Coordinates of C-alpha atoms and ligand atoms in Angstrom, one line a residue:
A5 CA 63.0 57.8 42.4
A6 CA 59.9 56.0 43.4
P7 CA 58.6 53.4 41.0
G8 CA 56.8 54.8 38.2
T9 CA 57.7 58.4 38.9
G10 CA 60.5 58.7 36.4
R11 CA 64.2 59.2 36.9
G12 CA 65.1 62.8 37.2
R13 CA 63.6 66.3 36.8
P14 CA 63.3 68.0 33.5
R15 CA 66.2 70.3 32.5
S16 CA 65.7 73.7 34.1
L17 CA 66.4 77.2 32.9
P18 CA 68.7 79.0 35.1
A19 CA 67.1 80.6 38.1
L20 CA 68.0 83.3 40.6
P21 CA 66.7 83.3 44.2
L22 CA 63.5 85.3 44.4
L23 CA 63.3 86.2 40.7
G24 CA 63.5 82.6 39.5
S25 CA 63.9 82.5 35.7
L26 CA 62.2 85.9 35.2
L27 CA 65.3 87.4 33.5
Q28 CA 64.9 84.8 30.6
L29 CA 61.2 85.7 30.2
A30 CA 61.1 89.4 30.9
G31 CA 60.8 91.7 27.9
H32 CA 59.0 89.0 25.9
P33 CA 55.4 89.9 25.9
Q34 CA 54.5 86.9 23.6
L35 CA 55.1 84.3 26.3
H36 CA 53.9 81.4 24.1
L37 CA 56.5 82.4 21.4
R38 CA 59.2 82.7 23.9
L39 CA 58.5 79.3 25.5
W40 CA 58.2 77.8 22.0
R41 CA 61.7 79.1 21.0
L42 CA 63.3 78.0 24.3
Q43 CA 62.8 74.4 23.1
G44 CA 65.9 74.9 20.9
R45 CA 68.1 75.1 23.9
Y46 CA 66.3 73.0 26.5
G47 CA 64.3 70.5 24.6
S48 CA 60.5 70.0 24.3
L49 CA 60.0 69.4 28.1
Y50 CA 61.8 71.8 30.5
A51 CA 61.3 73.5 33.8
L52 CA 61.7 77.1 35.0
W53 CA 60.9 79.0 38.1
M54 CA 58.5 81.8 38.3
G55 CA 59.4 83.6 41.5
S56 CA 59.0 80.6 44.0
H57 CA 56.9 78.5 41.6
Y58 CA 58.2 75.5 39.9
V59 CA 56.8 75.4 36.4
V60 CA 57.0 72.6 33.8
V61 CA 56.5 73.5 30.1
V62 CA 55.2 70.9 27.8
N63 CA 55.8 71.6 24.0
S64 CA 55.0 68.2 22.4
Y65 CA 51.6 66.5 21.9
R66 CA 52.9 63.2 23.2
H67 CA 53.6 64.8 26.6
A68 CA 50.5 66.9 26.5
R69 CA 48.3 63.9 26.0
E70 CA 50.0 62.2 28.9
V71 CA 49.3 65.2 31.1
L72 CA 45.7 65.8 30.0
L73 CA 44.4 62.4 29.1
K74 CA 46.6 59.4 30.4
K75 CA 47.3 61.1 33.8
G76 CA 44.4 63.6 33.7
K77 CA 43.6 63.2 37.4
D78 CA 47.2 63.7 38.5
F79 CA 47.3 67.0 36.7
A80 CA 43.8 68.4 37.2
G81 CA 44.6 71.1 39.6
R82 CA 44.8 74.8 39.0
P83 CA 47.2 77.3 40.6
R84 CA 45.9 80.1 42.7
T85 CA 46.9 83.5 41.5
V86 CA 46.2 87.0 42.7
T87 CA 44.3 87.9 39.6
T88 CA 42.4 84.7 39.0
D89 CA 41.4 84.7 42.7
L90 CA 39.9 88.2 42.3
L91 CA 38.1 87.1 39.1
S92 CA 36.6 84.0 40.7
R93 CA 36.3 85.0 44.3
G94 CA 39.0 82.6 45.4
G95 CA 38.2 79.8 42.9
K96 CA 34.4 79.5 43.2
D97 CA 34.1 79.1 39.5
I98 CA 34.9 76.3 37.1
A99 CA 37.9 77.4 35.1
F100 CA 40.1 78.6 37.9
A101 CA 39.0 76.4 40.6
S102 CA 41.1 73.5 41.8
Y103 CA 40.0 69.9 41.5
G104 CA 37.7 68.8 44.2
P105 CA 34.1 67.4 44.9
L106 CA 32.5 70.8 44.6
W107 CA 34.2 71.7 41.4
K108 CA 33.2 68.3 40.0
F109 CA 29.7 69.0 40.9
Q110 CA 29.6 72.5 39.4
R111 CA 31.1 71.2 36.2
K112 CA 28.7 68.3 35.8
L113 CA 25.8 70.7 36.5
V114 CA 26.9 73.1 33.7
H115 CA 27.6 70.3 31.3
T116 CA 24.2 68.8 31.8
A117 CA 22.6 72.1 31.5
L118 CA 24.4 73.0 28.2
S119 CA 23.6 69.6 26.7
M120 CA 19.9 69.6 27.9
F121 CA 18.8 72.9 26.7
G122 CA 21.6 74.1 24.5
E123 CA 23.5 71.8 22.2
G124 CA 21.4 69.5 20.0
S125 CA 18.3 71.6 20.7
L126 CA 16.5 73.5 17.9
A127 CA 16.0 76.3 20.3
L128 CA 19.6 77.0 20.4
E129 CA 20.0 76.8 16.6
R130 CA 17.2 79.3 16.3
I131 CA 18.9 81.7 18.7
I132 CA 22.1 81.6 16.8
C133 CA 20.4 82.1 13.4
R134 CA 18.4 85.0 14.8
E135 CA 21.7 86.7 15.8
A136 CA 23.3 85.7 12.5
A137 CA 20.5 87.4 10.6
S138 CA 20.9 90.4 12.7
L139 CA 24.6 90.5 12.0
C140 CA 23.9 90.3 8.3
E141 CA 21.4 93.2 8.5
T142 CA 24.1 95.4 10.2
L143 CA 26.7 94.5 7.5
S144 CA 24.1 95.2 4.8
A145 CA 23.5 98.6 6.2
A146 CA 27.3 99.4 6.4
Q147 CA 27.8 97.9 3.0
D148 CA 30.9 99.0 1.0
T149 CA 32.2 101.2 3.8
A150 CA 35.1 100.3 6.0
L151 CA 33.8 98.7 9.3
D152 CA 35.3 97.5 12.5
M153 CA 33.3 94.1 12.7
A154 CA 34.6 93.3 16.3
P155 CA 31.8 94.9 18.2
E156 CA 29.1 93.5 15.9
L157 CA 30.6 90.0 16.1
T158 CA 30.8 90.4 19.9
R159 CA 27.2 91.4 20.2
A160 CA 26.1 88.5 18.1
V161 CA 28.0 86.1 20.3
T162 CA 27.1 87.8 23.5
N163 CA 23.4 87.5 22.7
V164 CA 23.7 83.7 22.3
V165 CA 25.3 83.2 25.6
C166 CA 23.0 85.9 27.1
S167 CA 20.0 84.0 25.9
L168 CA 21.4 80.8 27.2
C169 CA 22.4 82.2 30.6
F170 CA 19.8 84.8 31.3
N171 CA 17.1 84.5 28.7
S172 CA 17.9 88.1 27.6
S173 CA 19.7 89.9 24.7
Y174 CA 21.1 93.3 23.9
R175 CA 20.1 95.7 21.0
R176 CA 22.6 97.8 19.2
G177 CA 23.9 100.7 21.4
D178 CA 22.5 99.3 24.5
P179 CA 24.5 101.1 27.3
E180 CA 24.7 97.8 29.4
F181 CA 26.3 96.1 26.4
E182 CA 28.8 98.9 25.8
A183 CA 29.6 98.6 29.6
M184 CA 30.2 94.9 29.2
L185 CA 32.4 95.4 26.2
E186 CA 34.6 97.7 28.2
Y187 CA 34.9 95.7 31.4
S188 CA 35.5 92.5 29.5
Q189 CA 38.3 94.1 27.6
G190 CA 39.9 95.3 30.9
I191 CA 39.7 91.9 32.3
V192 CA 41.2 90.3 29.3
D193 CA 44.0 92.8 29.4
T194 CA 45.0 92.2 33.0
V195 CA 43.9 88.8 34.2
A196 CA 46.3 85.9 34.4
K197 CA 49.0 87.9 32.7
E198 CA 52.1 86.4 34.4
S199 CA 52.5 89.8 35.7
L200 CA 54.6 90.6 38.7
V201 CA 51.5 90.4 40.9
D202 CA 51.0 86.8 40.2
I203 CA 54.7 85.9 40.5
F204 CA 55.2 87.8 43.7
P205 CA 51.9 87.9 45.6
W206 CA 53.4 90.1 48.2
L207 CA 53.8 92.9 45.7
Q208 CA 50.1 93.3 46.1
I209 CA 50.7 95.8 48.8
F210 CA 52.1 98.3 46.2
P211 CA 49.9 100.2 43.9
N212 CA 49.7 98.4 40.7
K213 CA 48.0 99.8 37.6
D214 CA 46.9 96.5 36.1
L215 CA 45.5 95.3 39.5
A216 CA 43.6 98.5 39.9
L217 CA 42.1 98.3 36.4
L218 CA 41.1 94.6 37.0
K219 CA 39.4 95.5 40.3
K220 CA 37.5 98.4 38.7
C221 CA 36.3 96.2 35.8
L222 CA 35.3 93.4 38.2
Q223 CA 33.3 95.8 40.1
V224 CA 31.2 96.6 37.0
R225 CA 31.0 92.8 36.1
D226 CA 29.9 91.9 39.5
Q227 CA 27.2 94.5 39.7
L228 CA 25.8 93.2 36.3
L229 CA 25.9 89.5 37.4
Q230 CA 24.3 90.4 40.7
Q231 CA 21.5 92.2 39.0
K232 CA 20.8 89.2 36.7
F233 CA 21.0 86.8 39.7
T234 CA 18.6 88.9 41.7
E235 CA 16.1 89.0 38.9
H236 CA 16.2 85.2 38.6
K237 CA 16.3 84.2 42.3
V238 CA 13.3 82.2 43.4
P239 CA 11.6 83.2 46.6
A240 CA 12.9 81.3 49.6
G241 CA 10.8 78.2 50.6
P242 CA 9.9 77.3 54.0
G243 CA 12.7 76.6 56.3
Q244 CA 15.3 78.0 53.8
G245 CA 16.3 80.9 56.0
D246 CA 17.3 84.2 54.6
A247 CA 17.5 83.9 50.8
G248 CA 19.9 86.8 50.6
A249 CA 22.4 85.1 52.8
G250 CA 22.8 82.5 50.1
V251 CA 24.5 79.6 51.8
V252 CA 22.3 76.7 51.0
G253 CA 23.6 73.1 51.4
T254 CA 24.2 70.5 48.9
V255 CA 26.3 67.4 49.0
P256 CA 28.0 66.9 45.8
R257 CA 28.6 63.1 46.1
T258 CA 28.4 61.1 42.9
S259 CA 25.8 58.7 44.4
W260 CA 23.8 61.7 45.3
L261 CA 24.0 63.2 41.9
M262 CA 22.0 60.3 40.6
H263 CA 19.0 61.4 42.6
I264 CA 18.8 64.9 41.2
P265 CA 15.6 65.3 39.3
W266 CA 17.4 66.6 36.3
Q267 CA 14.3 66.7 34.1
E268 CA 12.7 68.9 36.6
A269 CA 15.7 71.1 37.1
F270 CA 16.2 71.7 33.4
C271 CA 12.9 71.3 31.7
G272 CA 10.3 72.6 34.2
D273 CA 8.1 75.4 33.1
T274 CA 9.9 78.0 35.2
V275 CA 13.4 77.0 33.9
K276 CA 14.2 79.2 31.1
D277 CA 17.9 79.5 31.1
L278 CA 21.2 78.4 32.9
M279 CA 20.7 80.8 35.8
D280 CA 17.3 79.3 36.6
A281 CA 18.6 75.7 36.2
L282 CA 21.5 76.3 38.7
L283 CA 19.0 77.8 41.2
Q284 CA 16.6 75.0 40.7
V285 CA 19.2 72.2 41.0
R286 CA 20.4 73.8 44.3
L287 CA 16.9 73.9 45.6
S288 CA 16.1 70.3 44.8
A289 CA 19.5 69.3 46.3
E290 CA 18.8 71.1 49.4
N291 CA 15.4 69.3 49.8
S292 CA 16.9 65.9 49.4
S293 CA 20.1 65.8 51.3
P294 CA 21.6 67.0 54.6
L295 CA 24.0 69.9 54.8
E296 CA 27.6 69.2 54.8
P297 CA 29.8 72.2 55.9
G298 CA 32.5 73.2 53.3
L299 CA 30.6 71.7 50.4
E300 CA 27.9 74.2 50.0
L301 CA 26.9 75.6 46.6
T302 CA 26.8 79.4 47.7
D303 CA 25.5 82.3 45.9
D304 CA 29.1 83.1 45.1
H305 CA 29.6 79.7 43.4
L306 CA 26.5 80.1 41.3
L307 CA 27.4 83.7 40.3
M308 CA 31.1 82.8 39.5
T309 CA 30.0 79.8 37.5
V310 CA 27.6 81.8 35.3
G311 CA 30.3 84.5 35.1
D312 CA 32.7 81.8 33.6
I313 CA 30.3 80.6 31.0
F314 CA 29.4 84.2 30.1
G315 CA 33.0 85.4 30.0
A316 CA 34.4 82.2 28.2
G317 CA 31.3 82.1 25.9
V318 CA 31.9 85.6 24.7
E319 CA 35.6 86.2 24.5
T320 CA 36.7 82.8 23.0
T321 CA 34.2 82.5 20.2
T322 CA 34.4 86.1 19.3
T323 CA 38.2 85.9 19.1
V324 CA 38.0 82.9 16.7
L325 CA 35.5 84.8 14.4
K326 CA 37.8 87.7 14.3
W327 CA 40.7 85.4 13.4
A328 CA 38.7 83.7 10.7
V329 CA 37.6 87.0 9.1
L330 CA 41.3 88.2 9.2
Y331 CA 42.5 85.0 7.5
L332 CA 39.8 85.3 4.8
L333 CA 41.0 88.8 4.1
H334 CA 44.4 87.5 3.6
Y335 CA 43.3 84.5 1.6
P336 CA 40.7 85.6 -0.8
E337 CA 40.9 82.4 -2.8
I338 CA 40.0 80.4 0.3
Q339 CA 37.0 82.6 0.8
R340 CA 35.9 82.1 -2.8
K341 CA 36.2 78.4 -2.4
I342 CA 34.0 78.4 0.7
Q343 CA 31.4 80.5 -1.2
E344 CA 31.5 78.1 -4.2
E345 CA 30.9 75.1 -1.9
M346 CA 28.0 77.0 -0.4
D347 CA 26.6 78.0 -3.7
H348 CA 26.7 74.5 -4.9
K349 CA 25.3 72.8 -1.7
I350 CA 22.9 75.3 -0.4
G351 CA 22.3 78.0 -2.9
Q352 CA 20.7 81.4 -2.3
V353 CA 17.0 80.5 -1.5
R354 CA 17.5 79.3 2.1
H355 CA 19.8 80.1 4.9
P356 CA 22.3 77.6 6.3
H357 CA 21.3 75.1 9.0
L358 CA 23.4 73.2 11.5
S359 CA 22.4 70.0 9.5
D360 CA 24.4 71.4 6.6
R361 CA 27.7 70.8 8.3
P362 CA 28.4 67.6 6.5
L363 CA 27.7 69.3 3.2
L364 CA 30.3 72.0 3.8
P365 CA 33.6 70.3 4.6
Y366 CA 35.7 73.1 3.3
L367 CA 34.2 75.6 5.6
E368 CA 34.6 73.1 8.5
A369 CA 38.2 72.6 7.5
T370 CA 38.8 76.3 7.5
I371 CA 37.4 76.6 10.9
S372 CA 39.7 73.8 12.1
E373 CA 42.8 75.5 10.5
V374 CA 42.0 78.8 12.1
L375 CA 41.8 77.1 15.5
R376 CA 45.2 75.4 14.8
I377 CA 47.2 78.3 13.5
R378 CA 45.9 80.8 16.1
P379 CA 44.9 78.8 19.1
V380 CA 42.6 80.9 21.3
S381 CA 44.2 79.7 24.5
P382 CA 47.9 79.3 23.4
L383 CA 49.0 78.1 26.9
L384 CA 45.6 76.6 28.0
I385 CA 45.0 77.4 31.6
P386 CA 47.9 76.3 33.8
H387 CA 47.5 72.9 35.4
V388 CA 48.9 71.7 38.7
S389 CA 50.0 68.3 39.6
L390 CA 48.0 66.9 42.6
A391 CA 50.5 64.1 43.5
D392 CA 54.1 63.2 42.8
T393 CA 53.9 61.9 39.3
S394 CA 55.8 61.8 36.1
I395 CA 55.8 63.1 32.4
G396 CA 57.7 60.8 30.0
E397 CA 60.8 59.7 31.8
Y398 CA 60.9 62.7 34.1
S399 CA 59.6 62.9 37.7
I400 CA 57.3 65.8 38.5
P401 CA 56.7 66.8 42.1
K402 CA 53.3 67.4 43.7
G403 CA 52.3 71.1 43.4
A404 CA 54.3 71.8 40.0
R405 CA 52.5 74.1 37.7
V406 CA 52.3 72.6 34.2
I407 CA 51.9 74.8 31.1
I408 CA 50.8 73.1 27.9
N409 CA 52.2 75.2 25.1
L410 CA 49.4 74.6 22.5
W411 CA 51.2 77.0 20.1
S412 CA 54.2 74.5 20.0
V413 CA 51.8 71.6 19.7
H414 CA 50.0 73.3 16.7
H415 CA 53.3 74.5 15.1
D416 CA 55.4 71.3 15.5
E417 CA 57.3 70.8 12.1
K418 CA 57.5 67.1 12.7
E419 CA 53.7 66.9 12.8
W420 CA 52.6 69.6 10.4
D421 CA 53.7 70.4 6.9
K422 CA 54.7 74.1 6.8
P423 CA 52.9 74.9 10.0
E424 CA 52.9 78.7 9.4
E425 CA 51.0 78.2 6.2
F426 CA 47.2 78.7 6.3
N427 CA 46.0 75.8 4.6
P428 CA 42.5 74.3 5.3
G429 CA 43.1 71.5 2.8
R430 CA 45.3 69.8 5.3
F431 CA 42.1 68.9 7.2
L432 CA 40.5 67.2 4.2
D433 CA 40.9 63.7 2.8
E434 CA 42.1 63.1 -0.8
R435 CA 38.6 63.6 -2.3
G436 CA 38.0 66.8 -0.3
Q437 CA 34.9 65.4 1.2
H438 CA 35.8 64.4 4.7
I439 CA 37.3 66.3 7.5
H440 CA 40.0 64.7 9.6
S441 CA 43.1 65.9 11.4
P442 CA 46.2 64.8 9.6
S443 CA 48.1 64.9 12.9
P444 CA 47.2 63.9 16.5
S445 CA 49.1 67.1 17.5
Y446 CA 45.9 69.1 17.6
L447 CA 44.1 70.1 20.9
P448 CA 42.3 73.5 20.4
F449 CA 39.9 72.7 23.2
G450 CA 42.3 70.9 25.5
A451 CA 41.4 67.3 26.4
G452 CA 40.5 65.2 29.4
I453 CA 39.1 66.2 32.8
R454 CA 39.6 69.9 32.1
V455 CA 38.5 69.9 28.4
C456 CA 36.6 73.0 27.3
L457 CA 33.0 72.9 28.5
G458 CA 31.7 75.0 25.6
K459 CA 33.3 72.9 22.7
V460 CA 30.0 71.9 21.1
L461 CA 28.4 75.3 21.5
A462 CA 31.4 77.1 20.1
K463 CA 31.5 74.9 17.0
M464 CA 27.8 75.5 16.4
E465 CA 28.3 79.2 16.6
L466 CA 31.5 79.4 14.4
F467 CA 29.8 77.3 11.7
L468 CA 26.5 79.2 11.5
F469 CA 27.9 82.7 11.8
L470 CA 30.5 82.2 9.1
A471 CA 28.1 80.3 6.8
W472 CA 25.5 83.1 7.1
V473 CA 27.9 85.9 6.5
L474 CA 29.8 84.2 3.6
Q475 CA 26.6 83.2 1.8
R476 CA 25.7 86.8 1.5
F477 CA 28.9 88.8 1.7
T478 CA 32.4 89.0 0.4
L479 CA 34.8 90.3 3.0
E480 CA 37.6 92.5 1.7
C481 CA 40.3 94.8 3.1
P482 CA 39.4 98.4 2.4
E483 CA 41.4 99.6 -0.6
D484 CA 43.2 102.4 1.2
Q485 CA 44.4 100.2 3.9
P486 CA 47.3 97.6 4.2
L487 CA 46.4 94.0 5.0
P488 CA 46.2 93.9 8.8
S489 CA 48.9 92.0 10.8
L490 CA 48.4 88.3 11.4
E491 CA 50.4 88.7 14.7
G492 CA 48.4 88.0 17.8
K493 CA 48.6 89.7 21.3
F494 CA 49.3 87.2 24.1
G495 CA 47.0 87.2 27.1
V496 CA 44.4 85.0 28.6
V497 CA 43.1 84.7 25.1
L498 CA 45.3 85.3 21.9
Q499 CA 43.9 88.6 20.8
V500 CA 43.5 89.9 17.3
Q501 CA 44.6 93.5 16.7
K502 CA 41.9 95.9 15.6
F503 CA 41.2 96.0 11.8
Q504 CA 38.6 97.1 9.3
V505 CA 36.6 95.2 6.7
K506 CA 34.6 96.0 3.7
A507 CA 31.5 93.7 3.4
R508 CA 30.3 93.6 -0.2
L509 CA 26.9 92.0 -0.9
R510 CA 27.6 89.1 -3.3
E511 CA 26.2 89.3 -6.9
A512 CA 24.6 85.9 -6.6
W513 CA 22.8 86.9 -3.4
R514 CA 21.7 90.2 -4.8
A515 CA 20.3 88.6 -8.0
A516 CA 18.4 85.9 -6.0
S517 CA 16.9 88.3 -3.6
Ligands
HEM628 C1 38.4 75.7 29.1 C2 39.3 76.5 24.4 C3 34.8 78.2 23.9 C4 33.9 77.3 28.5 C5 39.1 75.8 27.9 C6 40.4 75.5 27.6 C7 40.6 75.7 26.4 C8 39.4 76.2 25.7 C9 41.9 75.4 25.6 C10 41.4 75.1 28.7 C11 41.6 73.5 28.9 C12 42.6 73.3 29.9 O1 43.0 74.1 30.7 O2 43.1 72.1 29.8 C13 38.2 77.1 23.8 C14 38.0 77.4 22.5 C15 36.7 78.0 22.4 C16 36.1 77.9 23.6 C17 39.0 77.4 21.4 C18 36.0 78.6 21.1 C19 36.3 78.3 19.9 C20 34.1 78.1 25.0 C21 32.7 78.4 25.4 C22 32.5 78.2 26.6 C23 33.7 77.7 27.2 C24 31.8 78.9 24.2 C25 31.2 78.4 27.4 C26 30.1 78.0 27.1 C27 35.0 76.8 29.0 C28 35.2 76.6 30.6 C29 36.5 76.1 30.6 C30 37.1 76.1 29.3 C31 34.1 76.8 31.6 C32 37.1 75.6 31.9 C33 37.1 74.1 32.1 C34 37.8 73.6 33.4 O3 38.7 74.2 33.9 O4 37.3 72.6 33.9 N1 38.4 76.2 26.6 N2 36.9 77.3 24.5 N3 34.7 77.7 26.2 N4 36.2 76.6 28.5 FE1 36.5 76.9 26.5
PLO629 C1 37.3 86.6 29.7 C2 36.9 88.0 30.2 C3 35.7 87.9 31.1 O1 35.2 89.2 31.4 C4 35.9 86.9 32.2 C5 36.3 85.7 31.8 C6 35.9 84.5 32.3 C7 36.3 83.1 32.0 C8 37.6 83.0 31.1 C9 37.7 84.2 30.0 C10 37.6 85.6 30.8 C11 38.8 84.1 29.1 C12 39.0 82.8 28.4 C13 38.9 81.6 29.4 C14 37.8 81.6 30.3 C15 37.6 80.4 31.0 C16 38.1 79.4 30.0 C17 38.7 80.2 28.9 C18 40.2 81.6 30.3 C19 38.9 85.9 31.5 C20 39.8 79.6 28.1 C21 40.1 79.9 26.7 O2 40.6 78.8 28.7

């Protein structure tokens, strides 16, 4: 082996020609659990073949950190698959685009936009609180009846991202919102499933139910995105050519990035949302640098980028909220403890603010525990090695797909005491005052170059939505129904099965108001 590239390859599952290791994986829809259990036979780092793709599976935090942090750049690629190529128009977004200058530029743009008019700004807190208030109103109206909270949680979260991306929001029963719920569910059900189409791209020529559904859903999504885009698009300036053609040049070099008038791009009078900001930055870029073919930020890039933020912004946070509610139904004593903490620190005369976060460590610990026990993205998004490299003592060839099994990292018995037990207390210090992770084996948002772009936003939302709801309501399982299952459904996010809740207005709140 070349120096520094390790000695041999990881142990591999048996593989057949063409099929690869499919036989060991077929019939196990919960892929994260299957890959977790295979450790017993193959060790924590092993390889397998998905069709003709060499895949390395990482199940320990030590190796996960090496891949994501220590050698982050070596592993910053993404695989191309049939379904994610459809979703992102051939990798023109952020999440499913491979590493490169244009991807770096897009990521930097969104990161700056989110931190400039999102995170840390009072405006965003106000938006989240507005939606939290509306959610509480709906719960009040449905009081004491069994209710599926999912659509209401989704609407609250959607309106936050919608305000951020498009400066708009949805009312209850809005047909556009209903359409969005439907197409997004269709996408979650079909995209990136290690389905046959992704393992054998040539199977595309055959009719495939999943693929057809995905295409139909994407049509609806694209129409919606296009409409928002057209509404935002600034009229073409002189010499800009046909605005509809949409190919406008930018040169995403780091040195050049320094010259972008960020303040102007994000704080100008006309910039109200992420869509405006992206358009504005493109315009400024175009005016200050020559065009370099192949590195253009096209309309497709802008659309797919916003599509990512919108899609990730909605599906992930909503899923965590659903998991949180489900665990609170199972553990009423934990719910009571959060409410006691809130009564004590905030009371009933004012609503919770973001600045209350340090006052409510038990709620924060509960959120951390939900993210540990049911990671939204149990296998992250697959990474790809961009060079011959190594993990631990093993050599990894360029082009290998690397799956980080976050489920294994979060359920490692060597790192977590009774990992299957839901115990927020594990994230608190002895005095129950400060929140800290008892083990480094905890990466709910990933880490390094590909770390989640929405981490800060998601944490703001989770805290405020849960604080608002639990200040006012006690969530219970309807008497005539069994406790809903805690088993997730594997997919591009770890989904919660449908369940109903009874939201009872708390005595303390009723008395105070
Ligand atoms: C990527 C988790 C919310 C935008 C990721 C990854 C994880 C993750 C594990 C993959 C990292 C990797 O592949 O190494 C979560 C969790 C969330 C959440 C647990 C909620 C609690 C959000 C929100 C947004 C967002 C609200 C949008 C504002 C993204 C994007 C990527 C990403 C764009 C792709 C990054 C890249 O490939 O460079 N997230 N996420 N996420 N997330 Fe999140
Ligand atoms: C969710 C369904 C949407 O309609 C499209 C979409 C876009 C971005 C994806 C998201 C879906 C699922 C969760 C993903 C996100 C990018 C990053 C995030 C994969 C498919 C995670 C958790 O990694």
